[in-house]
Amino acid sequence: MSGLDYAIVLAAGEGTRMKSTTPKVLHSVAGRTLLGHVLSAVEELSPKNIRVVVGSGRESVEAHIAQISPKSQPIFQERRGGTGHATQLALEGVAASGTVLILAGDTPLLSADSLRQLVKAHNDGGFAATVLTAEHPDPTGYGRIIRDDRGDLIAIIEERDASEVEREIEEINSGVYVFDLKKLLSVIGELQNKNSQGELYLTDVIALLRKKGDRVVPILTPDFIEILGVNDRVQLAECAALMRDQINDHWMRQGVTFIDPTTTWIDSSVELSVDVLIHPGSALAGDTKVATGAVIGPRTTLIDCTIEAGAHVKESYCTGAKVGQRAVVGPFAHLRAGADLASDSRVGAYVEIKNSTLGEGSKVPHLSYVGDATIGVGTNIGAGTIFANYDGLEKHQTTIGDHVRIGSDTILIAPVTVGDGAYTAAGSAITEDVPSGSIGVAREKQRNVLGWVLRKRPGTKSAEVSESSAKKGKPNS
Ligand code: UD1
Ligand code: CA
């Protein structure tokens, strides 16, 4: 237990600089929204209550909160009155005492560890307020930290309201605070909007607490990266790149090889195992799991996929698929939802598979569409085979047995079943079941019209070579 009664996340801002129809906190990095990252870190501290101040894009933000953090309580701020005003709203109806953490919804890199340390320092010290600060080489835009001789915090001065000397200060306010709730409640009503923005600044409570003789302590984080906020799309990309590096570093330390970590994007939700190898240009997203010894890429996208040990997926796009042990997929395969490839199976170039199981050791090596099918073990699907699963109204099922040989360019018109060990002749349009052990032949018998080229295409190169072949007595002329 962190000894935390309330966490308040301020997320009502418009995010004007994003220039987006999506509320800022719903933009994503590493497959999770900015707000999702913040709430996930906050939830690790198990606060008794979480309140999120929402405003701009209220409906979609509230719906998102209900989905990702159902125990968080949204508080509506109708008009932007400043961080102090947002906090006043969030404090309505809270208990009279306890500890409260306040932070913004647009700082996705903040770790639960840093929050935990801040809460601990606050509770151990018994301060009125504890503020997370950082030294930033470019403090532009941030509130500046004014300390006294003892190192305590005297005030936070916003950039817009700072003097030239104050602007030189490189220690900045991260916007993450822990307060003694009782002390915060005693001053929060005294905030005034006498500043350049005409807003109530939460930062002004620091000076108010000091005036009452309470201790406010800044805690300097060694790493300013954690406190970076997202205000525009440039910062969104910067945060995404930093998080990509963090995630990739983590997996490399866990025994995963990245040939090029800078072009490999792994969502925070993905799980990788020891000795996975990832080639450049790959993106792994959602509920994807990759087992030991599997090789991914180059240029492969996996969304919600399970890749088993020793499998290799190259140059492919896969969603909702399962790839069994040692199976080989690609290059240029498209696996869709419900594609389930058993161990040692093989899916080759320009093959699309949807809602189908491919048995152990079976192969679909070239240029095929497989939809709504069950394929047994040791079966080979010839090049260019199409599972015609859709009659324009409904989808139908195809069942292929074990050790079947489907000839090249077969069309399997579902619903249809091909029995164990059966064959189909190349170029067949199979509309009826093929019993086990038989060959299904469904194509026109070939006829050759002798001399056709000489009669119908006289004077062409084809006619010329046909004629000289005939003279030499070559067959088939
Ligand atoms: C704030 C701090 C600044 C600090 C910086 C760190 C104040 C006055 N300033 O500045 O000292 O260095 O964060 O990133 O607090 N919000 C609301 N309702 C409002 C206004 C803001 O919910 O009426 C939310 C925003 O959505 C945002 C957070 O509060 O998530 C911070 O607001 P923002 O306008 O981004 O403050 P900064 O100018 O960045
Ligand atoms: Ca901000």
mmCIF file of C-alpha atoms in Angstrom, residues 12-371:
data_model
loop_
_atom_site.group_PDB
_atom_site.id
_atom_site.type_symbol
_atom_site.label_atom_id
_atom_site.label_comp_id
_atom_site.label_asym_id
_atom_site.label_seq_id
_atom_site.Cartn_x
_atom_site.Cartn_y
_atom_site.Cartn_z
ATOM 1 C CA ALA A 12 -9.877 18.715 -19.285
ATOM 2 C CA GLY A 13 -7.628 20.848 -21.476
ATOM 3 C CA GLU A 14 -8.445 21.344 -25.139
ATOM 4 C CA GLY A 15 -5.072 20.345 -26.470
ATOM 5 C CA THR A 16 -5.409 23.124 -29.054
ATOM 6 C CA ARG A 17 -1.851 22.697 -30.273
ATOM 7 C CA MET A 18 -2.556 19.109 -31.355
ATOM 8 C CA LYS A 19 -4.867 20.519 -34.077
ATOM 9 C CA SER A 20 -7.006 17.411 -33.847
ATOM 10 C CA THR A 21 -10.637 16.336 -33.703
ATOM 11 C CA THR A 22 -9.511 13.721 -31.160
ATOM 12 C CA PRO A 23 -9.093 14.985 -27.567
ATOM 13 C CA LYS A 24 -5.378 15.254 -26.749
ATOM 14 C CA VAL A 25 -5.352 12.658 -23.970
ATOM 15 C CA LEU A 26 -6.846 10.070 -26.376
ATOM 16 C CA HIS A 27 -3.876 10.213 -28.733
ATOM 17 C CA SER A 28 -1.713 7.103 -28.404
ATOM 18 C CA VAL A 29 1.911 6.139 -27.994
ATOM 19 C CA ALA A 30 3.030 2.502 -27.917
ATOM 20 C CA GLY A 31 -0.542 1.382 -28.504
ATOM 21 C CA ARG A 32 -2.013 3.065 -25.441
ATOM 22 C CA THR A 33 -3.594 6.502 -24.995
ATOM 23 C CA LEU A 34 -1.721 9.239 -23.127
ATOM 24 C CA LEU A 35 -4.407 9.054 -20.438
ATOM 25 C CA GLY A 36 -4.141 5.253 -20.469
ATOM 26 C CA HIS A 37 -0.419 5.437 -19.641
ATOM 27 C CA VAL A 38 -1.026 7.900 -16.800
ATOM 28 C CA LEU A 39 -3.927 5.922 -15.321
ATOM 29 C CA SER A 40 -1.978 2.684 -15.604
ATOM 30 C CA ALA A 41 0.912 4.202 -13.584
ATOM 31 C CA VAL A 42 -1.521 5.719 -11.080
ATOM 32 C CA GLU A 43 -3.406 2.431 -10.640
ATOM 33 C CA GLU A 44 -0.174 0.673 -9.673
ATOM 34 C CA LEU A 45 -0.184 2.804 -6.512
ATOM 35 C CA SER A 46 -3.658 1.504 -5.594
ATOM 36 C CA PRO A 47 -5.134 4.847 -4.528
ATOM 37 C CA LYS A 48 -8.474 4.491 -2.762
ATOM 38 C CA ASN A 49 -10.095 6.929 -5.215
ATOM 39 C CA ILE A 50 -9.146 8.122 -8.689
ATOM 40 C CA ARG A 51 -10.783 11.220 -10.117
ATOM 41 C CA VAL A 52 -10.209 12.408 -13.660
ATOM 42 C CA VAL A 53 -11.167 15.962 -14.589
ATOM 43 C CA VAL A 54 -12.587 15.890 -18.128
ATOM 44 C CA GLY A 55 -13.809 18.718 -20.330
ATOM 45 C CA SER A 56 -12.870 18.895 -23.966
ATOM 46 C CA GLY A 57 -14.202 15.827 -25.805
ATOM 47 C CA ARG A 58 -15.982 14.806 -22.630
ATOM 48 C CA GLU A 59 -18.096 11.945 -24.065
ATOM 49 C CA SER A 60 -15.256 10.088 -25.752
ATOM 50 C CA VAL A 61 -12.867 10.640 -22.834
ATOM 51 C CA GLU A 62 -15.456 9.395 -20.326
ATOM 52 C CA ALA A 63 -16.230 6.351 -22.498
ATOM 53 C CA HIS A 64 -12.513 5.600 -22.697
ATOM 54 C CA ILE A 65 -12.091 5.909 -18.919
ATOM 55 C CA ALA A 66 -15.036 3.542 -18.352
ATOM 56 C CA GLN A 67 -13.281 1.032 -20.577
ATOM 57 C CA ILE A 68 -9.700 1.206 -19.316
ATOM 58 C CA SER A 69 -10.137 2.245 -15.688
ATOM 59 C CA PRO A 70 -13.719 1.615 -14.577
ATOM 60 C CA LYS A 71 -13.044 2.573 -10.974
ATOM 61 C CA SER A 72 -11.883 6.053 -11.979
ATOM 62 C CA GLN A 73 -14.507 8.719 -11.509
ATOM 63 C CA PRO A 74 -14.794 11.427 -14.168
ATOM 64 C CA ILE A 75 -15.402 14.990 -12.934
ATOM 65 C CA PHE A 76 -16.740 17.430 -15.506
ATOM 66 C CA GLN A 77 -15.115 20.847 -15.879
ATOM 67 C CA GLU A 78 -17.388 22.800 -18.175
ATOM 68 C CA ARG A 79 -15.056 25.693 -18.956
ATOM 69 C CA ARG A 80 -11.318 25.955 -18.670
ATOM 70 C CA GLY A 81 -10.653 27.848 -15.456
ATOM 71 C CA GLY A 82 -7.082 26.674 -14.935
ATOM 72 C CA THR A 83 -5.396 23.825 -13.084
ATOM 73 C CA GLY A 84 -6.464 25.345 -9.749
ATOM 74 C CA HIS A 85 -10.100 25.493 -10.828
ATOM 75 C CA ALA A 86 -9.952 21.896 -12.121
ATOM 76 C CA THR A 87 -8.537 20.811 -8.760
ATOM 77 C CA GLN A 88 -11.269 22.673 -6.854
ATOM 78 C CA LEU A 89 -13.898 20.710 -8.797
ATOM 79 C CA ALA A 90 -12.101 17.410 -8.199
ATOM 80 C CA LEU A 91 -11.904 18.096 -4.463
ATOM 81 C CA GLU A 92 -15.671 18.520 -4.030
ATOM 82 C CA GLY A 93 -16.944 15.951 -1.573
ATOM 83 C CA VAL A 94 -13.560 14.465 -0.648
ATOM 84 C CA ALA A 95 -12.742 13.310 2.878
ATOM 85 C CA ALA A 96 -11.435 15.921 5.333
ATOM 86 C CA SER A 97 -7.950 14.432 5.554
ATOM 87 C CA GLY A 98 -5.569 12.039 3.831
ATOM 88 C CA THR A 99 -3.041 12.149 1.025
ATOM 89 C CA VAL A 100 -3.758 13.219 -2.547
ATOM 90 C CA LEU A 101 -1.631 12.859 -5.693
ATOM 91 C CA ILE A 102 -2.329 15.373 -8.471
ATOM 92 C CA LEU A 103 -0.932 15.090 -11.978
ATOM 93 C CA ALA A 104 -1.756 15.818 -15.626
ATOM 94 C CA GLY A 105 -3.167 13.374 -18.161
ATOM 95 C CA ASP A 106 -0.627 14.195 -20.872
ATOM 96 C CA THR A 107 2.633 12.849 -19.372
ATOM 97 C CA PRO A 108 2.809 9.249 -20.668
ATOM 98 C CA LEU A 109 6.406 8.569 -19.610
ATOM 99 C CA LEU A 110 5.868 8.999 -15.874
ATOM 100 C CA SER A 111 6.610 5.713 -14.139
ATOM 101 C CA ALA A 112 4.739 4.206 -11.233
ATOM 102 C CA ASP A 113 8.097 3.938 -9.435
ATOM 103 C CA SER A 114 8.659 7.692 -9.520
ATOM 104 C CA LEU A 115 5.116 8.334 -8.309
ATOM 105 C CA ARG A 116 5.565 5.808 -5.519
ATOM 106 C CA GLN A 117 8.848 7.432 -4.414
ATOM 107 C CA LEU A 118 7.219 10.851 -4.407
ATOM 108 C CA VAL A 119 4.293 9.671 -2.264
ATOM 109 C CA LYS A 120 6.705 7.924 0.096
ATOM 110 C CA ALA A 121 8.941 11.005 0.454
ATOM 111 C CA HIS A 122 5.838 13.065 1.146
ATOM 112 C CA ASN A 123 4.394 10.717 3.763
ATOM 113 C CA ASP A 124 7.767 10.062 5.432
ATOM 114 C CA GLY A 125 8.521 13.787 5.652
ATOM 115 C CA GLY A 126 5.042 14.774 6.784
ATOM 116 C CA PHE A 127 5.099 17.793 4.423
ATOM 117 C CA ALA A 128 2.108 19.910 3.448
ATOM 118 C CA ALA A 129 3.039 19.440 -0.209
ATOM 119 C CA THR A 130 5.726 17.638 -2.176
ATOM 120 C CA VAL A 131 6.413 18.599 -5.781
ATOM 121 C CA LEU A 132 8.225 16.532 -8.390
ATOM 122 C CA THR A 133 10.737 18.756 -10.203
ATOM 123 C CA ALA A 134 13.325 18.279 -12.924
ATOM 124 C CA GLU A 135 16.266 20.146 -14.364
ATOM 125 C CA HIS A 136 15.506 20.774 -17.986
ATOM 126 C CA PRO A 137 18.097 22.127 -20.437
ATOM 127 C CA ASP A 138 15.284 24.052 -22.139
ATOM 128 C CA PRO A 139 12.826 25.098 -19.416
ATOM 129 C CA THR A 140 10.698 27.182 -21.821
ATOM 130 C CA GLY A 141 6.994 26.925 -21.091
ATOM 131 C CA TYR A 142 7.331 25.290 -17.686
ATOM 132 C CA GLY A 143 6.722 26.750 -14.246
ATOM 133 C CA ARG A 144 10.010 27.606 -12.461
ATOM 134 C CA ILE A 145 10.942 26.334 -9.006
ATOM 135 C CA ILE A 146 11.942 28.995 -6.456
ATOM 136 C CA ARG A 147 13.761 27.480 -3.462
ATOM 137 C CA ASP A 148 14.842 29.012 -0.142
ATOM 138 C CA ASP A 149 18.265 28.563 1.519
ATOM 139 C CA ARG A 150 17.147 25.304 3.053
ATOM 140 C CA GLY A 151 16.091 23.934 -0.338
ATOM 141 C CA ASP A 152 12.384 24.122 0.448
ATOM 142 C CA LEU A 153 9.962 25.427 -2.147
ATOM 143 C CA ILE A 154 8.920 29.056 -1.818
ATOM 144 C CA ALA A 155 6.809 29.343 -4.948
ATOM 145 C CA ILE A 156 6.260 28.126 -8.502
ATOM 146 C CA ILE A 157 6.314 30.938 -11.045
ATOM 147 C CA GLU A 158 4.736 30.335 -14.442
ATOM 148 C CA GLU A 159 6.875 31.256 -17.440
ATOM 149 C CA ARG A 160 4.426 33.946 -18.582
ATOM 150 C CA ASP A 161 4.506 35.613 -15.177
ATOM 151 C CA ALA A 162 8.226 35.135 -14.470
ATOM 152 C CA SER A 163 10.845 37.875 -14.346
ATOM 153 C CA GLU A 164 13.911 37.644 -16.552
ATOM 154 C CA VAL A 165 16.011 36.393 -13.641
ATOM 155 C CA GLU A 166 13.418 33.756 -12.724
ATOM 156 C CA ARG A 167 13.323 32.530 -16.308
ATOM 157 C CA GLU A 168 16.997 31.637 -16.031
ATOM 158 C CA ILE A 169 16.100 28.939 -13.472
ATOM 159 C CA GLU A 170 16.406 25.483 -15.030
ATOM 160 C CA GLU A 171 14.563 23.617 -12.314
ATOM 161 C CA ILE A 172 10.990 23.185 -13.474
ATOM 162 C CA ASN A 173 7.665 22.058 -12.092
ATOM 163 C CA SER A 174 6.702 18.652 -13.475
ATOM 164 C CA GLY A 175 3.043 19.205 -12.671
ATOM 165 C CA VAL A 176 3.071 16.186 -10.322
ATOM 166 C CA TYR A 177 2.253 16.945 -6.693
ATOM 167 C CA VAL A 178 1.397 15.154 -3.475
ATOM 168 C CA PHE A 179 -0.606 17.116 -0.919
ATOM 169 C CA ASP A 180 -1.749 16.673 2.603
ATOM 170 C CA LEU A 181 -5.449 16.839 1.805
ATOM 171 C CA LYS A 182 -6.389 18.836 4.887
ATOM 172 C CA LYS A 183 -3.743 21.488 4.151
ATOM 173 C CA LEU A 184 -4.701 21.637 0.477
ATOM 174 C CA LEU A 185 -8.373 22.110 1.379
ATOM 175 C CA SER A 186 -7.403 24.942 3.728
ATOM 176 C CA VAL A 187 -5.937 27.050 0.896
ATOM 177 C CA ILE A 188 -7.540 25.870 -2.374
ATOM 178 C CA GLY A 189 -10.416 28.347 -1.982
ATOM 179 C CA GLU A 190 -8.002 31.277 -1.722
ATOM 180 C CA LEU A 191 -6.664 31.013 -5.287
ATOM 181 C CA GLN A 192 -6.971 34.167 -7.382
ATOM 182 C CA ASN A 193 -6.809 34.613 -11.127
ATOM 183 C CA LYS A 194 -4.468 37.615 -11.031
ATOM 184 C CA ASN A 195 -2.123 36.291 -13.690
ATOM 185 C CA SER A 196 -1.515 36.690 -17.401
ATOM 186 C CA GLN A 197 -4.047 33.979 -18.308
ATOM 187 C CA GLY A 198 -6.777 34.996 -15.864
ATOM 188 C CA GLU A 199 -6.907 31.412 -14.599
ATOM 189 C CA LEU A 200 -6.728 29.795 -11.179
ATOM 190 C CA TYR A 201 -3.279 28.223 -10.996
ATOM 191 C CA LEU A 202 -2.823 25.134 -8.835
ATOM 192 C CA THR A 203 0.811 26.168 -8.567
ATOM 193 C CA ASP A 204 -0.210 29.206 -6.506
ATOM 194 C CA VAL A 205 -1.203 26.994 -3.551
ATOM 195 C CA ILE A 206 2.512 26.520 -2.870
ATOM 196 C CA ALA A 207 3.053 30.140 -1.879
ATOM 197 C CA LEU A 208 -0.258 30.117 0.055
ATOM 198 C CA LEU A 209 0.887 27.085 2.093
ATOM 199 C CA ARG A 210 4.255 28.739 2.738
ATOM 200 C CA LYS A 211 2.520 31.833 4.051
ATOM 201 C CA LYS A 212 0.789 29.625 6.621
ATOM 202 C CA GLY A 213 4.176 28.335 7.704
ATOM 203 C CA ASP A 214 3.730 24.902 6.152
ATOM 204 C CA ARG A 215 6.631 22.988 4.611
ATOM 205 C CA VAL A 216 6.631 22.402 0.863
ATOM 206 C CA VAL A 217 9.443 20.290 -0.508
ATOM 207 C CA PRO A 218 10.616 19.848 -4.096
ATOM 208 C CA ILE A 219 11.896 16.391 -5.056
ATOM 209 C CA LEU A 220 14.264 16.543 -8.002
ATOM 210 C CA THR A 221 13.944 13.619 -10.405
ATOM 211 C CA PRO A 222 17.266 12.498 -11.897
ATOM 212 C CA ASP A 223 15.638 11.972 -15.300
ATOM 213 C CA PHE A 224 13.650 14.796 -16.903
ATOM 214 C CA ILE A 225 12.465 12.474 -19.683
ATOM 215 C CA GLU A 226 9.803 11.052 -17.383
ATOM 216 C CA ILE A 227 8.049 14.334 -16.900
ATOM 217 C CA LEU A 228 7.838 15.314 -20.583
ATOM 218 C CA GLY A 229 4.323 16.308 -21.553
ATOM 219 C CA VAL A 230 2.637 16.107 -24.926
ATOM 220 C CA ASN A 231 1.263 19.400 -26.180
ATOM 221 C CA ASP A 232 1.650 18.990 -29.961
ATOM 222 C CA ARG A 233 2.366 16.276 -32.530
ATOM 223 C CA VAL A 234 6.100 16.908 -32.465
ATOM 224 C CA GLN A 235 6.149 16.095 -28.743
ATOM 225 C CA LEU A 236 3.815 13.140 -29.409
ATOM 226 C CA ALA A 237 6.380 11.677 -31.812
ATOM 227 C CA GLU A 238 9.232 12.463 -29.392
ATOM 228 C CA CYS A 239 7.436 10.661 -26.561
ATOM 229 C CA ALA A 240 6.622 7.737 -28.858
ATOM 230 C CA ALA A 241 10.295 7.411 -29.834
ATOM 231 C CA LEU A 242 11.428 7.613 -26.201
ATOM 232 C CA MET A 243 8.897 4.996 -25.202
ATOM 233 C CA ARG A 244 9.880 2.793 -28.134
ATOM 234 C CA ASP A 245 13.495 2.957 -26.913
ATOM 235 C CA GLN A 246 12.453 2.157 -23.329
ATOM 236 C CA ILE A 247 10.365 -0.824 -24.444
ATOM 237 C CA ASN A 248 13.053 -2.154 -26.796
ATOM 238 C CA ASP A 249 15.789 -1.706 -24.157
ATOM 239 C CA HIS A 250 13.627 -3.641 -21.721
ATOM 240 C CA TRP A 251 13.181 -6.561 -24.149
ATOM 241 C CA MET A 252 16.849 -6.580 -25.157
ATOM 242 C CA ARG A 253 17.723 -6.926 -21.464
ATOM 243 C CA GLN A 254 15.248 -9.813 -21.321
ATOM 244 C CA GLY A 255 17.104 -11.660 -24.100
ATOM 245 C CA VAL A 256 15.387 -10.476 -27.285
ATOM 246 C CA THR A 257 17.564 -9.536 -30.293
ATOM 247 C CA PHE A 258 16.633 -6.417 -32.261
ATOM 248 C CA ILE A 259 18.598 -6.015 -35.486
ATOM 249 C CA ASP A 260 17.513 -2.350 -35.620
ATOM 250 C CA PRO A 261 15.791 -1.054 -32.474
ATOM 251 C CA THR A 262 15.126 2.330 -34.086
ATOM 252 C CA THR A 263 12.738 0.877 -36.693
ATOM 253 C CA THR A 264 11.101 -1.738 -34.496
ATOM 254 C CA TRP A 265 7.899 -0.709 -32.715
ATOM 255 C CA ILE A 266 6.621 -2.869 -29.885
ATOM 256 C CA ASP A 267 3.436 -1.867 -28.049
ATOM 257 C CA SER A 268 3.553 -1.835 -24.267
ATOM 258 C CA SER A 269 0.975 -4.672 -24.270
ATOM 259 C CA VAL A 270 3.141 -7.131 -26.271
ATOM 260 C CA GLU A 271 4.954 -10.081 -24.659
ATOM 261 C CA LEU A 272 8.228 -11.454 -26.012
ATOM 262 C CA SER A 273 10.337 -14.437 -24.916
ATOM 263 C CA VAL A 274 14.013 -15.219 -24.673
ATOM 264 C CA ASP A 275 15.857 -15.581 -27.990
ATOM 265 C CA VAL A 276 13.179 -14.006 -30.115
ATOM 266 C CA LEU A 277 14.860 -12.233 -33.047
ATOM 267 C CA ILE A 278 13.229 -9.207 -34.663
ATOM 268 C CA HIS A 279 14.373 -7.859 -38.024
ATOM 269 C CA PRO A 280 14.060 -4.163 -39.031
ATOM 270 C CA GLY A 281 10.811 -2.443 -39.889
ATOM 271 C CA SER A 282 8.527 -4.611 -37.797
ATOM 272 C CA ALA A 283 5.604 -3.490 -35.627
ATOM 273 C CA LEU A 284 4.072 -5.677 -32.926
ATOM 274 C CA ALA A 285 0.810 -4.454 -31.467
ATOM 275 C CA GLY A 286 -2.103 -5.278 -29.197
ATOM 276 C CA ASP A 287 -2.358 -8.649 -27.544
ATOM 277 C CA THR A 288 0.616 -10.184 -29.365
ATOM 278 C CA LYS A 289 2.783 -12.880 -27.826
ATOM 279 C CA VAL A 290 5.950 -14.268 -29.392
ATOM 280 C CA ALA A 291 7.527 -17.436 -28.006
ATOM 281 C CA THR A 292 11.173 -18.351 -27.712
ATOM 282 C CA GLY A 293 13.316 -18.734 -30.797
ATOM 283 C CA ALA A 294 10.736 -17.187 -33.121
ATOM 284 C CA VAL A 295 12.021 -14.877 -35.857
ATOM 285 C CA ILE A 296 9.921 -11.875 -36.892
ATOM 286 C CA GLY A 297 10.434 -9.684 -39.927
ATOM 287 C CA PRO A 298 11.833 -7.889 -41.719
ATOM 288 C CA ARG A 299 8.905 -5.505 -42.256
ATOM 289 C CA THR A 300 6.269 -7.543 -40.478
ATOM 290 C CA THR A 301 3.168 -6.323 -38.665
ATOM 291 C CA LEU A 302 1.627 -8.492 -35.956
ATOM 292 C CA ILE A 303 -1.589 -7.313 -34.291
ATOM 293 C CA ASP A 304 -3.167 -9.540 -31.621
ATOM 294 C CA CYS A 305 -1.160 -12.571 -32.818
ATOM 295 C CA THR A 306 0.273 -15.593 -31.042
ATOM 296 C CA ILE A 307 3.561 -16.795 -32.504
ATOM 297 C CA GLU A 308 4.828 -20.069 -31.093
ATOM 298 C CA ALA A 309 8.382 -21.220 -30.510
ATOM 299 C CA GLY A 310 10.739 -21.304 -33.471
ATOM 300 C CA ALA A 311 8.227 -19.943 -35.983
ATOM 301 C CA HIS A 312 9.366 -17.465 -38.634
ATOM 302 C CA VAL A 313 7.098 -14.719 -39.982
ATOM 303 C CA LYS A 314 8.743 -12.618 -42.715
ATOM 304 C CA GLU A 315 7.512 -9.572 -44.657
ATOM 305 C CA SER A 316 3.905 -10.246 -43.651
ATOM 306 C CA TYR A 317 0.814 -8.545 -42.239
ATOM 307 C CA CYS A 318 -1.029 -10.552 -39.603
ATOM 308 C CA THR A 319 -4.002 -9.771 -37.362
ATOM 309 C CA GLY A 320 -5.643 -12.142 -34.916
ATOM 310 C CA ALA A 321 -3.633 -15.123 -36.159
ATOM 311 C CA LYS A 322 -1.910 -18.015 -34.451
ATOM 312 C CA VAL A 323 1.313 -19.405 -35.912
ATOM 313 C CA GLY A 324 2.412 -22.776 -34.550
ATOM 314 C CA GLN A 325 5.868 -24.012 -33.600
ATOM 315 C CA ARG A 326 8.446 -23.876 -36.378
ATOM 316 C CA ALA A 327 5.811 -22.774 -38.909
ATOM 317 C CA VAL A 328 7.103 -20.471 -41.653
ATOM 318 C CA VAL A 329 4.986 -17.597 -42.961
ATOM 319 C CA GLY A 330 5.749 -15.286 -45.879
ATOM 320 C CA PRO A 331 7.272 -13.428 -47.465
ATOM 321 C CA PHE A 332 4.163 -11.398 -48.319
ATOM 322 C CA ALA A 333 1.477 -13.364 -46.520
ATOM 323 C CA HIS A 334 -1.719 -11.862 -45.121
ATOM 324 C CA LEU A 335 -3.042 -13.723 -42.099
ATOM 325 C CA ARG A 336 -6.416 -12.517 -40.863
ATOM 326 C CA ALA A 337 -8.604 -13.191 -37.848
ATOM 327 C CA GLY A 338 -8.914 -16.853 -37.009
ATOM 328 C CA ALA A 339 -5.992 -18.039 -39.124
ATOM 329 C CA ASP A 340 -4.630 -20.927 -37.044
ATOM 330 C CA LEU A 341 -1.497 -22.568 -38.413
ATOM 331 C CA ALA A 342 -0.326 -25.764 -36.698
ATOM 332 C CA SER A 343 3.306 -26.596 -36.067
ATOM 333 C CA ASP A 344 5.656 -27.103 -39.018
ATOM 334 C CA SER A 345 3.119 -25.709 -41.457
ATOM 335 C CA ARG A 346 4.087 -23.328 -44.222
ATOM 336 C CA VAL A 347 2.353 -20.328 -45.800
ATOM 337 C CA GLY A 348 4.138 -18.728 -48.710
ATOM 338 C CA ALA A 349 4.059 -15.672 -50.933
ATOM 339 C CA TYR A 350 0.790 -13.887 -51.758
ATOM 340 C CA VAL A 351 -1.343 -16.152 -49.628
ATOM 341 C CA GLU A 352 -4.295 -14.817 -47.638
ATOM 342 C CA ILE A 353 -5.787 -16.935 -44.857
ATOM 343 C CA LYS A 354 -8.885 -16.099 -42.818
ATOM 344 C CA ASN A 355 -10.797 -18.079 -40.197
ATOM 345 C CA SER A 356 -9.144 -21.360 -41.151
ATOM 346 C CA THR A 357 -7.020 -24.020 -39.539
ATOM 347 C CA LEU A 358 -4.023 -25.466 -41.308
ATOM 348 C CA GLY A 359 -2.934 -28.856 -39.936
ATOM 349 C CA GLU A 360 0.503 -29.917 -38.811
ATOM 350 C CA GLY A 361 3.064 -29.905 -41.615
ATOM 351 C CA SER A 362 0.533 -28.722 -44.201
ATOM 352 C CA LYS A 363 1.487 -26.156 -46.825
ATOM 353 C CA VAL A 364 -0.114 -23.334 -48.767
ATOM 354 C CA PRO A 365 3.037 -22.223 -50.536
ATOM 355 C CA HIS A 366 1.946 -19.813 -53.287
ATOM 356 C CA LEU A 367 -0.739 -17.364 -54.446
ATOM 357 C CA SER A 368 -3.832 -18.654 -52.670
ATOM 358 C CA TYR A 369 -6.904 -17.540 -50.753
ATOM 359 C CA VAL A 370 -8.018 -19.778 -47.894
ATOM 360 C CA GLY A 371 -11.217 -18.714 -46.114
#
